[in-house]
Coordinates of C-alpha atoms in Angstrom, one line a residue:
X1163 CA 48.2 35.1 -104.9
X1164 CA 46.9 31.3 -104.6
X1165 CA 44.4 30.0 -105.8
X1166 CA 41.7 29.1 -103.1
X1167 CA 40.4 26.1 -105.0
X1168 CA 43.8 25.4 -105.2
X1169 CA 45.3 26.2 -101.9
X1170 CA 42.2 23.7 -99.8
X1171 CA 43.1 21.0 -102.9
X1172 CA 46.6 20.9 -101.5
X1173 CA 45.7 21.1 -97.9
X1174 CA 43.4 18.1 -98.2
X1175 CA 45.9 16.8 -100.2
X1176 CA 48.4 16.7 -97.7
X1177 CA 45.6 15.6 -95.1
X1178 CA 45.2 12.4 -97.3
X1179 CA 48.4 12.0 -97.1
X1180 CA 48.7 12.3 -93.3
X1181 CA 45.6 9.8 -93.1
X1182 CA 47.7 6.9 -94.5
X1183 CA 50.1 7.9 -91.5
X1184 CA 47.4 8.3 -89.2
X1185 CA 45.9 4.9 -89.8
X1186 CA 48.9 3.1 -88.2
X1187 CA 50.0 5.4 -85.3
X1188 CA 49.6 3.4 -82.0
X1189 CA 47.0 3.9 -79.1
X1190 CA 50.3 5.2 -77.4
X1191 CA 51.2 7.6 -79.4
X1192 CA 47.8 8.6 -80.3
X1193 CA 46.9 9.3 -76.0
X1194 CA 50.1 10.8 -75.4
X1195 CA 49.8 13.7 -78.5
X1196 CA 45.7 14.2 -76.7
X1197 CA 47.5 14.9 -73.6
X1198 CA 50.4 16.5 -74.6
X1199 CA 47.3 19.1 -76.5
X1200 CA 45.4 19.4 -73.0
X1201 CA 49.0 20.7 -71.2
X1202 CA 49.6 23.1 -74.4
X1203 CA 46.2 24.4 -74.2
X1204 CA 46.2 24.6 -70.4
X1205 CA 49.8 26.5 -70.3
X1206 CA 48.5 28.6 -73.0
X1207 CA 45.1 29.6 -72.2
X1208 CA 45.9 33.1 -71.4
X1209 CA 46.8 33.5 -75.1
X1210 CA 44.0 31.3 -76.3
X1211 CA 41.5 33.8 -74.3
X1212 CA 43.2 36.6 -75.4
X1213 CA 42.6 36.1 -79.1
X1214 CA 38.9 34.8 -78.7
X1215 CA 38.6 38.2 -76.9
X1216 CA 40.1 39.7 -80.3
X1217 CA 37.1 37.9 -82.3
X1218 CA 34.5 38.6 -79.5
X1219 CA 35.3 42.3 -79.9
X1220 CA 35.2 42.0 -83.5
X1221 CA 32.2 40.3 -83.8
X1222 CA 30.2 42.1 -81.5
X1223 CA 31.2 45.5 -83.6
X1224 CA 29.1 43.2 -86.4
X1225 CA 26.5 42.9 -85.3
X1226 CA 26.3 39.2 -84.1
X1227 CA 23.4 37.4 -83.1
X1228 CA 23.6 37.1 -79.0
X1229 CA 23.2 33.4 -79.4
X1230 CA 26.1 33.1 -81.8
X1231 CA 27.9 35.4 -79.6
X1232 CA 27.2 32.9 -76.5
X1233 CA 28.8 29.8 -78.9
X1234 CA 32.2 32.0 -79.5
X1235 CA 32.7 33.1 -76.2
X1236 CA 36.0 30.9 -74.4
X1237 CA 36.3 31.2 -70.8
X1238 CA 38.9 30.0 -68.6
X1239 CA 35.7 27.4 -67.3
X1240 CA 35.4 26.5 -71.4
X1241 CA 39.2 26.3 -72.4
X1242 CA 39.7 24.2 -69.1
X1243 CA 36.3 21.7 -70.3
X1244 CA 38.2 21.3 -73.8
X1245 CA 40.9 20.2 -71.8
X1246 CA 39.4 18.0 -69.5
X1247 CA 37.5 16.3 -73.1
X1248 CA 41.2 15.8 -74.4
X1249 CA 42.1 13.6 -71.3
X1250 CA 38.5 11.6 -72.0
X1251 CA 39.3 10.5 -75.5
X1252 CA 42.6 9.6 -74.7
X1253 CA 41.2 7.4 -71.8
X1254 CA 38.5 6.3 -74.2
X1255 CA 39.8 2.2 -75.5
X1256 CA 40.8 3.2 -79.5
X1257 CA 38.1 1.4 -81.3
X1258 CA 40.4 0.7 -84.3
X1259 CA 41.7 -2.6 -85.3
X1260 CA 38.3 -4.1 -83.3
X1261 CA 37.7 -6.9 -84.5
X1262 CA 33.9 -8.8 -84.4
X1263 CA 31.4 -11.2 -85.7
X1264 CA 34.0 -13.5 -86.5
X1265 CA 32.2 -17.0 -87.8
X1266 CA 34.0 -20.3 -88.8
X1267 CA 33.0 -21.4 -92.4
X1268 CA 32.7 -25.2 -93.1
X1269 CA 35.9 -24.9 -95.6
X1270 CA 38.3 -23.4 -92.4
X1271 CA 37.5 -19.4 -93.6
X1272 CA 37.5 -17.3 -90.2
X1273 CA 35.6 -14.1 -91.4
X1274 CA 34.4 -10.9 -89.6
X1275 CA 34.8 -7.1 -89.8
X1276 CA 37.5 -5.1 -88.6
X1277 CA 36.7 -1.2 -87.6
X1278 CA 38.7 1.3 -89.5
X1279 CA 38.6 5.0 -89.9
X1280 CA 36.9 6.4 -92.4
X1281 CA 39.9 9.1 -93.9
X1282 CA 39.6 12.7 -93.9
X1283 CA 37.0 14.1 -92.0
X1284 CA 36.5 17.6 -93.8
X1285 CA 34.6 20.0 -91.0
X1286 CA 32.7 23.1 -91.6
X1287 CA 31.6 25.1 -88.5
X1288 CA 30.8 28.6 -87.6
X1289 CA 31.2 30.1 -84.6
X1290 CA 32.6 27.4 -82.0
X1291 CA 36.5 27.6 -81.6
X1292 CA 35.8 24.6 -79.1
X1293 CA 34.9 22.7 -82.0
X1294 CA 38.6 22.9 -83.3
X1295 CA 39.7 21.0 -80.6
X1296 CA 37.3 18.2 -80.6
X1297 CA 37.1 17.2 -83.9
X1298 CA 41.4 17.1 -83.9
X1299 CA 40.9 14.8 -80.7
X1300 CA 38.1 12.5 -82.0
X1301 CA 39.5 12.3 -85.6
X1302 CA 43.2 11.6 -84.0
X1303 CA 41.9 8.8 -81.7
X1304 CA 39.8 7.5 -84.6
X1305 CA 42.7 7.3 -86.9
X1306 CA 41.8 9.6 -89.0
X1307 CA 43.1 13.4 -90.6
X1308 CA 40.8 16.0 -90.7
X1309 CA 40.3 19.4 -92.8
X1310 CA 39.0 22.2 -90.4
X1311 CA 37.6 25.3 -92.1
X1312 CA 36.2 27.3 -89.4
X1313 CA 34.0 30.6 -89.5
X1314 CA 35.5 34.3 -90.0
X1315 CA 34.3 35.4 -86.3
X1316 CA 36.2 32.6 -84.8
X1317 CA 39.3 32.8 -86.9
X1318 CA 41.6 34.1 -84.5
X1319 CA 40.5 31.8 -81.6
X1320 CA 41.0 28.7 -84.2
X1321 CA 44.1 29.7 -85.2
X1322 CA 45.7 30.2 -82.0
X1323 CA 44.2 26.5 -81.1
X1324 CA 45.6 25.1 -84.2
X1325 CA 49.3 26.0 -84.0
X1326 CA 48.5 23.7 -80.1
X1327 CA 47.1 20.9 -81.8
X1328 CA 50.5 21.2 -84.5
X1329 CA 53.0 21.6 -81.6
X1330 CA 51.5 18.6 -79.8
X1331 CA 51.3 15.7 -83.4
X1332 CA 54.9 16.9 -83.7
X1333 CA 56.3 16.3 -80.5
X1334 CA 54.9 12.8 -80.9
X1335 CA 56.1 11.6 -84.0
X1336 CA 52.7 12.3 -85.7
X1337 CA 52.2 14.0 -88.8
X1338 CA 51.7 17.5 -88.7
X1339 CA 49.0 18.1 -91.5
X1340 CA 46.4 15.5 -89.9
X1341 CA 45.3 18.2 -88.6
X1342 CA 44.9 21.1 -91.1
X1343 CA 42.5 24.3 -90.5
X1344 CA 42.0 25.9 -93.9
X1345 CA 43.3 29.6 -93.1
X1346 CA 40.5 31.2 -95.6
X1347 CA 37.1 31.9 -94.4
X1348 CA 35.4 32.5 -97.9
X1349 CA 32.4 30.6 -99.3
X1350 CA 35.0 29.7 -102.0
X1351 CA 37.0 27.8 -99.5
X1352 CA 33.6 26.1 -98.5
X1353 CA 32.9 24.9 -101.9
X1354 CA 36.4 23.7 -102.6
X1355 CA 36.3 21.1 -99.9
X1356 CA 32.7 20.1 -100.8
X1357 CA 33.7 19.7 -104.7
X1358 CA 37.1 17.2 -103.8
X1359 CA 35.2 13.9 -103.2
X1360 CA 38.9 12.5 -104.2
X1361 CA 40.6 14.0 -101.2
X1362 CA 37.9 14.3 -98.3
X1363 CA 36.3 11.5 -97.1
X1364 CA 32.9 12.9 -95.1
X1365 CA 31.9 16.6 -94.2
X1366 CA 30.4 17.1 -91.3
X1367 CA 29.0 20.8 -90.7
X1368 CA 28.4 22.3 -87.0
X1369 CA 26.4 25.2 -87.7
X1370 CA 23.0 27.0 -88.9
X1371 CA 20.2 25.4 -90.6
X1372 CA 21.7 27.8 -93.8
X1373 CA 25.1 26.3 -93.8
X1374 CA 24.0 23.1 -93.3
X1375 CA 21.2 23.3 -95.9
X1376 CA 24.1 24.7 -98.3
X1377 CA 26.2 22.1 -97.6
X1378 CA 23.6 19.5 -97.9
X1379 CA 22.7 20.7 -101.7
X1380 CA 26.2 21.4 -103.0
X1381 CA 28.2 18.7 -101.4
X1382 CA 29.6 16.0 -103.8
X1383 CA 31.2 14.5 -100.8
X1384 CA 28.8 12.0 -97.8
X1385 CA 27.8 14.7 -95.3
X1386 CA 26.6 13.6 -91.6
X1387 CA 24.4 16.8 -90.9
X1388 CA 21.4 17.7 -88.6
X1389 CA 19.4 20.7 -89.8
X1390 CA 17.6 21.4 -86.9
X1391 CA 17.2 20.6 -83.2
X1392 CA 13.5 21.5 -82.8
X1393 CA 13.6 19.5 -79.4
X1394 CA 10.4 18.5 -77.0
X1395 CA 9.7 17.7 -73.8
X1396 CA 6.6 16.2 -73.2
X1397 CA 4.7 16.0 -69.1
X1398 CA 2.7 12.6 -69.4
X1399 CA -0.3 12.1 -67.6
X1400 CA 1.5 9.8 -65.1
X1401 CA 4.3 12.5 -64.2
X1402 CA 6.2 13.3 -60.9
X1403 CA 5.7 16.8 -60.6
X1404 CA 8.6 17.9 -59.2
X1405 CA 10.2 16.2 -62.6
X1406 CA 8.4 17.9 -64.6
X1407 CA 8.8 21.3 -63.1
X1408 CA 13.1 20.6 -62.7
X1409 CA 13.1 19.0 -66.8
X1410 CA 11.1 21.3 -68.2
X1411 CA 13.0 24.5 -66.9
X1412 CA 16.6 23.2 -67.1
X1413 CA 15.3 22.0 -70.5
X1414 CA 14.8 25.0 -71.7
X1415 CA 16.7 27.5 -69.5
X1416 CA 20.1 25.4 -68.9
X1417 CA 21.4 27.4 -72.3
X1418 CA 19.5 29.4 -74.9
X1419 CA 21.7 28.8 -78.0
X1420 CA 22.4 24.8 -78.2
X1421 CA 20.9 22.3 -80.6
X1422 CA 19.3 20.2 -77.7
X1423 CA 17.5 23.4 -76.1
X1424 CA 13.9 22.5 -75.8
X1425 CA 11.7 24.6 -78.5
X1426 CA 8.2 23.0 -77.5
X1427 CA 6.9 22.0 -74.3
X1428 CA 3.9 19.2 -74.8
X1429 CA 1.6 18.5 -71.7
X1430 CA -1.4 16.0 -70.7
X1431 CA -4.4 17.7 -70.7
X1432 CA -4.8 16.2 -67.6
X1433 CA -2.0 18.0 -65.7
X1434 CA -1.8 21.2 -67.2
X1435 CA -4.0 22.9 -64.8
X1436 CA -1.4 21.8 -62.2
X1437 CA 1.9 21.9 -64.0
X1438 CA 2.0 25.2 -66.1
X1439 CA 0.9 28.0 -63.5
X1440 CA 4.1 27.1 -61.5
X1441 CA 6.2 26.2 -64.5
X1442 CA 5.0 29.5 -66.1
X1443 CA 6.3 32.0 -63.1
X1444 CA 9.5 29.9 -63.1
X1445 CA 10.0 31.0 -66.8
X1446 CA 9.1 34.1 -65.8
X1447 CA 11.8 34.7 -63.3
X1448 CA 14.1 33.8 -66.7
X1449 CA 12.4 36.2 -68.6
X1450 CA 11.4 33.3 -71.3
X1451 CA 8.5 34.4 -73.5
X1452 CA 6.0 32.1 -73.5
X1453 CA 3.6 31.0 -76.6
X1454 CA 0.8 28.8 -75.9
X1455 CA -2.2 26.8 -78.2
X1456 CA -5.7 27.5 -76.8
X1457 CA -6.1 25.5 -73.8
X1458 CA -2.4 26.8 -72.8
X1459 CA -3.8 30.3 -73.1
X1460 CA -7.3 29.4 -71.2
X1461 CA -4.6 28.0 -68.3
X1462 CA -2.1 31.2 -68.6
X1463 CA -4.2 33.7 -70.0
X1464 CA -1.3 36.3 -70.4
X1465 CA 0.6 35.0 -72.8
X1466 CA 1.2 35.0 -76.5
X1467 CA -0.6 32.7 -79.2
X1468 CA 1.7 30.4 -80.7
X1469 CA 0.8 30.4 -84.5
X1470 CA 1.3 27.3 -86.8
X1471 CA 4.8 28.2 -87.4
X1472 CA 6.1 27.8 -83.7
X1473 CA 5.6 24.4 -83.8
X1474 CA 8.3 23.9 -86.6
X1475 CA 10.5 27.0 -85.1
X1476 CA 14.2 26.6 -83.3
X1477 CA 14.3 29.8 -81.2
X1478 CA 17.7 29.5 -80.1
X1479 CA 16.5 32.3 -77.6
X1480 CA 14.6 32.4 -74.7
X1481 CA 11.4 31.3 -76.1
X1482 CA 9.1 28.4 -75.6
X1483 CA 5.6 27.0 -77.0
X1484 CA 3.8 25.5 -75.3
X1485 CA 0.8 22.9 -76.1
X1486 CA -1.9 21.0 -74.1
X1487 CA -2.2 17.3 -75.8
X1488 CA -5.2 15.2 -75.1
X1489 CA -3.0 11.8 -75.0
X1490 CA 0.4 10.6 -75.5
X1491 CA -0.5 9.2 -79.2
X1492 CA -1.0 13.0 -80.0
X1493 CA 1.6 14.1 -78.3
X1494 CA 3.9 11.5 -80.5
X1495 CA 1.9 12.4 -83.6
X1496 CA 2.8 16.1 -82.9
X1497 CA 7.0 15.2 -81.9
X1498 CA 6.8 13.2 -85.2
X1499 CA 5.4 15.9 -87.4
X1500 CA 6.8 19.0 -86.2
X1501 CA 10.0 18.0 -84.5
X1502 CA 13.8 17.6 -86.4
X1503 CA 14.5 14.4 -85.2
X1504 CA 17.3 15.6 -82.6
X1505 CA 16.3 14.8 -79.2
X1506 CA 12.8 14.6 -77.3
X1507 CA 12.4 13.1 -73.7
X1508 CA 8.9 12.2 -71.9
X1509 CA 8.0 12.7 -68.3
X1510 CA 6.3 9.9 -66.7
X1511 CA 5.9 7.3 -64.4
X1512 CA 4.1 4.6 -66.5
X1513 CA 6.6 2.5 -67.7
X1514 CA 4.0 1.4 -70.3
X1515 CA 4.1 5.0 -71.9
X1516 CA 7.4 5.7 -71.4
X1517 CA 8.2 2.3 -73.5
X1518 CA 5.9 3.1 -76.1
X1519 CA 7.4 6.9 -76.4
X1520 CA 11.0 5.2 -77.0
X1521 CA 10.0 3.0 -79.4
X1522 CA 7.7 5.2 -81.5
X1523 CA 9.5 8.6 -81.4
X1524 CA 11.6 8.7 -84.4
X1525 CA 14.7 10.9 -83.0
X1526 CA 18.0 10.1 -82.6
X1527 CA 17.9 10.6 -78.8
X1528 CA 14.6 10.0 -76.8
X1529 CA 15.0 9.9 -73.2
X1530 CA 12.7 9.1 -70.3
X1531 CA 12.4 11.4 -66.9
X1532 CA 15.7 13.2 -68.4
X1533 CA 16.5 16.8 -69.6
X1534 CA 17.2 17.3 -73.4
X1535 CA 20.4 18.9 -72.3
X1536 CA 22.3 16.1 -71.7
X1537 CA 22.4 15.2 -75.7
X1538 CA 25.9 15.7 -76.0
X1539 CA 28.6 13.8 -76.9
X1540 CA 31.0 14.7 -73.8
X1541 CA 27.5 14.0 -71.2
X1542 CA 27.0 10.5 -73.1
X1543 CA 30.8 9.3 -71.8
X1544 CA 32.1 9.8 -75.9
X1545 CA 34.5 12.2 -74.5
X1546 CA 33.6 15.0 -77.0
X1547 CA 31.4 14.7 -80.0
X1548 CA 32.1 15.8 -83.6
X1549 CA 28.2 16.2 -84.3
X1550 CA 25.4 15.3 -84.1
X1551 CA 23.9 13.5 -86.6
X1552 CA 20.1 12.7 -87.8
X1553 CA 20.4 10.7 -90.4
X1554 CA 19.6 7.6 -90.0
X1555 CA 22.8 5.8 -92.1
X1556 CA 26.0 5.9 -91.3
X1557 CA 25.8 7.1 -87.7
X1558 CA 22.9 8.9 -85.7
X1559 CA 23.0 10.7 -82.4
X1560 CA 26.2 12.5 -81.1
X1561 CA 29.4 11.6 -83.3
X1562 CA 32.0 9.9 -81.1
X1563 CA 34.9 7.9 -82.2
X1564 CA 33.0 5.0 -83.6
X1565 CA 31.0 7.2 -85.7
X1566 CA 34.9 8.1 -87.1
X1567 CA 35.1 4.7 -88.1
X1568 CA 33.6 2.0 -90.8
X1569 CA 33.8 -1.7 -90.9
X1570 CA 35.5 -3.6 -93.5
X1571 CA 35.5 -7.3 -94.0
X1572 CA 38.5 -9.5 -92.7
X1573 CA 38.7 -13.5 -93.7
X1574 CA 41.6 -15.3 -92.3
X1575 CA 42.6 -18.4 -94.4
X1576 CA 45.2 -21.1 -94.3
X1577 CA 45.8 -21.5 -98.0
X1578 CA 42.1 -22.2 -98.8
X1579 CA 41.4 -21.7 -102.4
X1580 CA 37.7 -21.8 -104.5
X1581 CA 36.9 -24.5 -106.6

């Protein structure tokens, strides 16, 4: 039998090799092997749903988490959404080859950048088959090969998607192993792809804070990571009501188990009185627990105290705290503190506050009068996202195709030489 270390060395081997193919496909050929994928996924979505179903089962008989659970499931409404991201990124223009901030140097030099992938895009994910097919449509847009190593509950789901995503480079001249999943779902295959610095380019991980944390101690390769998404929405003094109400419940309720789900709820002193009894029975008819700081319990005396440790909590479930703020600078001070850097959004009608929260909140999405569900790659116009990413170099925010891509320097002479 193979060695695993061995047997991901030689897939990313032949990935690295596909990459140098990659890098020169056309635009054409690159749009017509995304839509070939969205007519192979479409005509086969029965068997697509049909071996999620065989994971769903199998997973379920494990014990899995309800919130991971909700991530695996593929309906026909999901398998038709991957497909409708395919057609986006192939109408999305192919950002490499761009060429920008071109300058004329007094000795004739023209010089300026040129946008390039970045390689092989090594990904590491857990329970999302839908993942599978975005990162092979971003990556293949981008230019770029990627390594997919999926989780165990998944593995049927991926691998059906994957033979798609095969047929499709194939039938359109493109090199089969750009997109390779690794068909081992061991920690050692995990290892393997973050010990080969030589053959993978970036890891990007989709999945829990223990993953990612694993990756982000072991990893000899770059890794674009978020930990967290510890999310807040925050009702300003100067707040439409009727926002706040519609925000803060689709916020929160919209979906339980997502990275931009709203974990705190942060509200003016001045408005509470007005804004949480209603906002509280409409939580209640979602059966969301709620845990509130002192003045939130004065206001809604039924519920639960939140403890120090629900400020700094992702529930991924149907549970919110909840916390009265005496201004917006406290409110900030708490978002800046407590929060993951992911996504926060203010309610107001000041634009004076509403500027200040943008520029002071230190997250890679801050919105105004907006729910924290819309931080998503595919609701941003990027088609589909890879990630999302808090770190504040290489890319930040949802990872699209020009967070697949690096700038190198380009001079154009005409037989200039130095003295």
């Amino acid at each position: 039998m193979q060695n695993i270390h061995d047997y991901v060395r030689q897939t990313a081997a032949a990935a690295k090799q596909a990459f140098y193919d990659m890098a020169a496909a056309t635009t054409a050929q690159k749009n017509a092997a995304l839509l070939r994928m969205a007519e192979l996924i479409r005509l086969h979505s029965a068997e697509i749903i049909a071996a999620n179903a065989q994971d769903m089962e199998q997973a379920a008989a494990k014990g899995l988490e309800p919130a991971l659970l909700d991530r695996l499931k593929l309906t026909e409404n999901a398998v038709e959404n991957m497909c409708e991201g395919l057609r986006q990124v192939a109408a999305l223009p192919d950002p490499v080859g761009e060429m920008d901030e071109f300058r004329l140097r007094p000795n004739g030099l023209q010089i300026g950048k040129m946008r390039v992938p970045l390689g092989v895009i090594g990904m590491i994910y857990e329970s999302r088959p839908n993942v599978t097919i975005d990162a092979a449509a971003l990556c293949l847009k981008s230019g770029n090969a990627c390594v997919l190593r999926g989780g165990s509950e998944a593995f049927h789901s991926n691998m059906a998607i994957a033979k798609l995503i095969t047929q499709a480079l194939r039938e359109n001249g493109l090199p089969a192993d750009a997109v390779r999943l690794i068909e081992n779902t061991s920690r050692e295959s995990v290892g393997a792809m973050l010990q080969s610095p030589d053959l993978i380019d970036v890891i990007i991980p989709r999945g829990g804070k223990s993953l990612v944390a694993r990756i982000s101690a072991e990893a000899r390769v770059p890794v674009i990571k978020h930990l967290d998404g510890i999310c807040h929405v925050y009702i300003d003094r100067a707040a439409d009501v009727q926002k706040a109400l519609d925000i803060a419940f689709n916020a929160k309720t919209s979906r339980y188990g997502t990275c931009n789900t709203m974990e705190t709820l942060l509200v003016h002193e001045s408005r509470a009185a007005e804004i949480l009894p209603p906002l509280a029975e409409k939580y209640a008819g979602k059966g969301v627990e709620l845990r509130g700081c002192a003045r939130t319990r004065a206001i809604l005396p039924g519920i639960q105290t939140a403890s120090n440790e629900d400020w700094d909590t992702e529930y991924l479930a149907p549970i919110l705290a909840v916390k009265v703020v005496d201004s917006l600078a406290e409110a900030i001070a708490h978002i800046n503190t407590h929060g993951s850097h992911h996504t926060d959004s203010i309610v107001t009608e000041s634009y004076t506050d509403a500027q200040t929260f943008l520029r002071t909140v230190d997250s890679a999405s801050v919105m105004v009068n907006a729910s924290t569900r819309f931080a998503d790659g595919f609701e941003y116009g990027l088609g589909a996202e890879i990630g999302i990413s808090t770190d504040k170099i290489h890319v930040r925010g949802p990872v699209g195709l020009h967070g697949l891509t690096s700038q190198k320097w380009v001079v154009l002479g005409n037989g200039q030489i130095r003295g």
